[in-house]
XYZ file of C-alpha atoms in Angstrom:
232
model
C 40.737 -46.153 17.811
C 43.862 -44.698 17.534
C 43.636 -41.142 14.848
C 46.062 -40.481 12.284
C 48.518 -37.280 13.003
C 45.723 -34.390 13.170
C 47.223 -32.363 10.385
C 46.562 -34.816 7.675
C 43.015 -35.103 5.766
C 40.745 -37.534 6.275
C 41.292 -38.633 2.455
C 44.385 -39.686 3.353
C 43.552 -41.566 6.311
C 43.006 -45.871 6.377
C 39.519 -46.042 4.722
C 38.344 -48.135 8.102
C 39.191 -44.440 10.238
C 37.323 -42.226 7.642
C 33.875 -40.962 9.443
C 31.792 -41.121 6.167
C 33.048 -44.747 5.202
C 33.286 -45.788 9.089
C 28.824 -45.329 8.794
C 28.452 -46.713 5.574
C 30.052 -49.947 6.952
C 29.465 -49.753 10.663
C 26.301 -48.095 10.937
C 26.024 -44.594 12.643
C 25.525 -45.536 15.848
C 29.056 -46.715 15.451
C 30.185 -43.254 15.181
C 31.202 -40.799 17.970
C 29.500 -37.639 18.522
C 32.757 -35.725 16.272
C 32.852 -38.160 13.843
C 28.922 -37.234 12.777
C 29.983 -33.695 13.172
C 33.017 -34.060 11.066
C 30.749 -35.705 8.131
C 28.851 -32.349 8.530
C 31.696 -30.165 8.141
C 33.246 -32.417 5.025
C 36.719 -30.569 6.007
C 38.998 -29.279 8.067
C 41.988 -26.940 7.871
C 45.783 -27.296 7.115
C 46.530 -27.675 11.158
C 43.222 -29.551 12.210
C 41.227 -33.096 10.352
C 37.621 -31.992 10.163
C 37.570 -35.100 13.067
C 39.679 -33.237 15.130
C 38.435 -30.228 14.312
C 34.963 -31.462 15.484
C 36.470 -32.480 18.749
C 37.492 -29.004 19.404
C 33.930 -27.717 18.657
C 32.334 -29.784 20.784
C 34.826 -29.326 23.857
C 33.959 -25.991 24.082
C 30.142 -27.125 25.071
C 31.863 -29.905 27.408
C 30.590 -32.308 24.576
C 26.674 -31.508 25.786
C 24.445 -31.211 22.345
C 21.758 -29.518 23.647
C 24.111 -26.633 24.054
C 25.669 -26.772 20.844
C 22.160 -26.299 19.324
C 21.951 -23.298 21.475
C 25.073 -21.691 19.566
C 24.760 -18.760 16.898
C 25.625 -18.463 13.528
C 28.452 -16.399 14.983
C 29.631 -18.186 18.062
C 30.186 -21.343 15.381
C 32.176 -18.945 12.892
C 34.473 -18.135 15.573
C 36.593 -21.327 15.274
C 39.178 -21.697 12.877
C 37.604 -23.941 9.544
C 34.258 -23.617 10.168
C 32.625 -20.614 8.028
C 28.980 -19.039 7.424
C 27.887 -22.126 5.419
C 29.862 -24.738 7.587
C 27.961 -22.785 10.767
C 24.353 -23.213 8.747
C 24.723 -26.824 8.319
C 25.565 -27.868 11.384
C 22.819 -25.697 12.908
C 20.323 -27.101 10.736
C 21.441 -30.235 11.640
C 20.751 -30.324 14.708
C 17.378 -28.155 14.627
C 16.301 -31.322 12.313
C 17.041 -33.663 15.098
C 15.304 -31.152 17.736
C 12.110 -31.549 15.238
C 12.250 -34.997 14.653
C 11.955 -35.397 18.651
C 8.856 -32.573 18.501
C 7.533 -34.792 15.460
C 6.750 -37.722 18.725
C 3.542 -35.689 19.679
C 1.729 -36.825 16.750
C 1.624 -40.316 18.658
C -0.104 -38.798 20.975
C 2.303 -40.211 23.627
C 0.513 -41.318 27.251
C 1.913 -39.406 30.006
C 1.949 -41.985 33.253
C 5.115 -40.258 35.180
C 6.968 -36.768 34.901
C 9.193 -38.169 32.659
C 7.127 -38.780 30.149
C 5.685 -35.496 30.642
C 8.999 -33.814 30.416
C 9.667 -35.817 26.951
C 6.620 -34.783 25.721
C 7.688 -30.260 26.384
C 11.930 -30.814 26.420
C 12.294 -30.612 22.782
C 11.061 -26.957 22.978
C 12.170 -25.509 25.942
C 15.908 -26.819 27.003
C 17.582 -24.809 24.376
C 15.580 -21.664 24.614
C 17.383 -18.177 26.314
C 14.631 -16.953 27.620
C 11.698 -18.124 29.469
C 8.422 -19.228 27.865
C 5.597 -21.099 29.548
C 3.524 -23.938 27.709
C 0.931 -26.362 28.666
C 0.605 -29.827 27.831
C -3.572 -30.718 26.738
C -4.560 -34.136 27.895
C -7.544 -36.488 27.317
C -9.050 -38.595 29.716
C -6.683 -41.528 28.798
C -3.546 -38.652 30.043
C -2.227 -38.842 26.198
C -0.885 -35.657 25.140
C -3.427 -34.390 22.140
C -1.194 -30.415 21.978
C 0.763 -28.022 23.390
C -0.482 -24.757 23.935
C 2.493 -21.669 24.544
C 1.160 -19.552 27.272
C 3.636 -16.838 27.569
C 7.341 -15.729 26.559
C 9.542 -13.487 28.609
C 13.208 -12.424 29.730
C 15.533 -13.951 30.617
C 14.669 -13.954 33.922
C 10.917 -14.425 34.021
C 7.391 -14.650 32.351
C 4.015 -13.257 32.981
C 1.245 -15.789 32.837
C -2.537 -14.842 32.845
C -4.949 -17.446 34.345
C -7.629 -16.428 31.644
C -5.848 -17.175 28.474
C -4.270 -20.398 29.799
C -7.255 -21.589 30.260
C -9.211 -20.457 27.472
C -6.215 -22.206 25.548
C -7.170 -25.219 27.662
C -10.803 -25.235 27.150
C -10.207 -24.496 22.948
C -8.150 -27.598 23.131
C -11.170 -29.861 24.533
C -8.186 -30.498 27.630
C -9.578 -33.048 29.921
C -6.849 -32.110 32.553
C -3.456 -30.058 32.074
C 0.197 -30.203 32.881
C 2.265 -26.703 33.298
C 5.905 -26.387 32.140
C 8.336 -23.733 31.629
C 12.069 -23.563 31.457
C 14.682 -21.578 33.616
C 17.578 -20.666 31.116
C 20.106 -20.389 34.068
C 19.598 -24.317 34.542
C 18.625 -23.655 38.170
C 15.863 -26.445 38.584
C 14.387 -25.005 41.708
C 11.133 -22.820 42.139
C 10.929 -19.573 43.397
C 8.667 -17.957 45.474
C 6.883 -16.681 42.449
C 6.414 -20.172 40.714
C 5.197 -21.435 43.738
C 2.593 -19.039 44.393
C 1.873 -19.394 40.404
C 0.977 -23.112 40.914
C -1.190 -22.943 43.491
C -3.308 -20.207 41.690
C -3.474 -22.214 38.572
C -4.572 -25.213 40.500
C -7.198 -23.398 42.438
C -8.677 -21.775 38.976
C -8.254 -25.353 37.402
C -10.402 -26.516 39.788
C -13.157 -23.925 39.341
C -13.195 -24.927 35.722
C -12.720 -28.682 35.835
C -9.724 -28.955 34.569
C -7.545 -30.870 37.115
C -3.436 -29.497 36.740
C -1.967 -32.256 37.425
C 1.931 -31.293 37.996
C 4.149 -28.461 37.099
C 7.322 -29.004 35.362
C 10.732 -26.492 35.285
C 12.799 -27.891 32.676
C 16.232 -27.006 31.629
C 19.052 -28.539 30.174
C 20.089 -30.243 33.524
C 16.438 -31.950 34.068
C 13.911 -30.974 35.098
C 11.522 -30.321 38.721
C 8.441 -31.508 38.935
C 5.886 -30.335 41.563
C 3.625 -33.652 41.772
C 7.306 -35.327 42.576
C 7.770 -33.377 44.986
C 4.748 -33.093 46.729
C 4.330 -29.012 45.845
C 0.821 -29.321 44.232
């Protein structure tokens, strides 16, 4: 599709090109990623459509939602048409779509592979900027009856005590448990320290009966899984 001149509104646009009329019609899956933001921002300004407006927001992120959800208040009210109550809504917006993927669990979703492990924690931890480690509870069937939050640190790190995992695990009624925390700098790799980290975790686990069975680092580029990879 072909936009009118950018500095008109989108009332005065073909009703076929408006964003709002375009779902209504189409459906929303018919809709780009600006168009749905532009029906969230309702306007734009005398140089900029809300549309093209949208486009400009999301180029700053290279067009990658998870890291729009990660922007403030503030970083939002920095462009040109978009104020403190534009900001909110947009934020909530997307916070309702991060909760309607947490709102899954209640499923209790089988985890067969990492990926549906990862599924299961992502929603949580790839827009966080710091670390936090969680544990996914499983049943004998592998379906995923909680998640317990272990730990939350820096930027850089978290400390994670053996004893209260565990006890989290054993509250729970956890037949066997996957690990998972997130790296904030999107580097998918282990260090030394999560490495050494697993294997104690997997040695207690064992002492206790409750099998770990793989260790996840997400971010917003993936995630690592230990199990894949042979590091358990």
């Amino acid at each position: 599709m072909t936009y009118p001149p950018q500095n008109l509104s989108i009332k005065s646009w073909a009703e076929a090109d408006r964003p709002r009329e375009k779902l209504l019609h189409q459906g929303k899956s018919a809709l780009s990623d600006a168009e749905l933001l532009a029906i969230l921002i309702g306007s734009g300004t005398r140089e900029d459509s809300a549309v093209n407006l949208s486009k400009k927001v999301l180029k700053s992120v290279s067009h990658n939602l998870n890291d729009l959800g990660r922007r403030s208040i503030a970083e939002l009210c920095t462009f040109k048409g978009i104020g403190e109550a534009k900001a909110v809504t947009i934020a909530a917006a997307l916070e309702l779509g991060r909760r309607r993927q947490l709102s899954r669990i209640a499923d209790k979703p089988q985890v067969n592979c990492s990926r549906d492990a990862f599924d299961a924690i992502a929603p949580i931890l790839v827009d966080l900027q710091h670390e936090e480690f969680w544990i996914l509870n499983l049943n004998r069937a592998n379906r995923v009856m909680g998640r317990s939050r272990i730990s939350t640190g820096g930027m850089a790190g978290t400390v994670v005590d053996a004893k209260i995992l565990f006890r989290k695990a054993l509250h729970a009624e956890a037949s066997a448990i996957i690990l998972c925390h997130n790296h904030p700098s999107g580097n998918l790799f282990p260090s030394q320290a999560d490495l050494d980290l697993t294997k104690k975790l997997v040695k207690a686990g064992r002492a206790v009966d409750i099998p770990v069975l793989d260790h996840l680092i997400v971010s917003e580029r993936g995630y690592y899984s230990f199990a894949d990879e042979g590091k358990l």
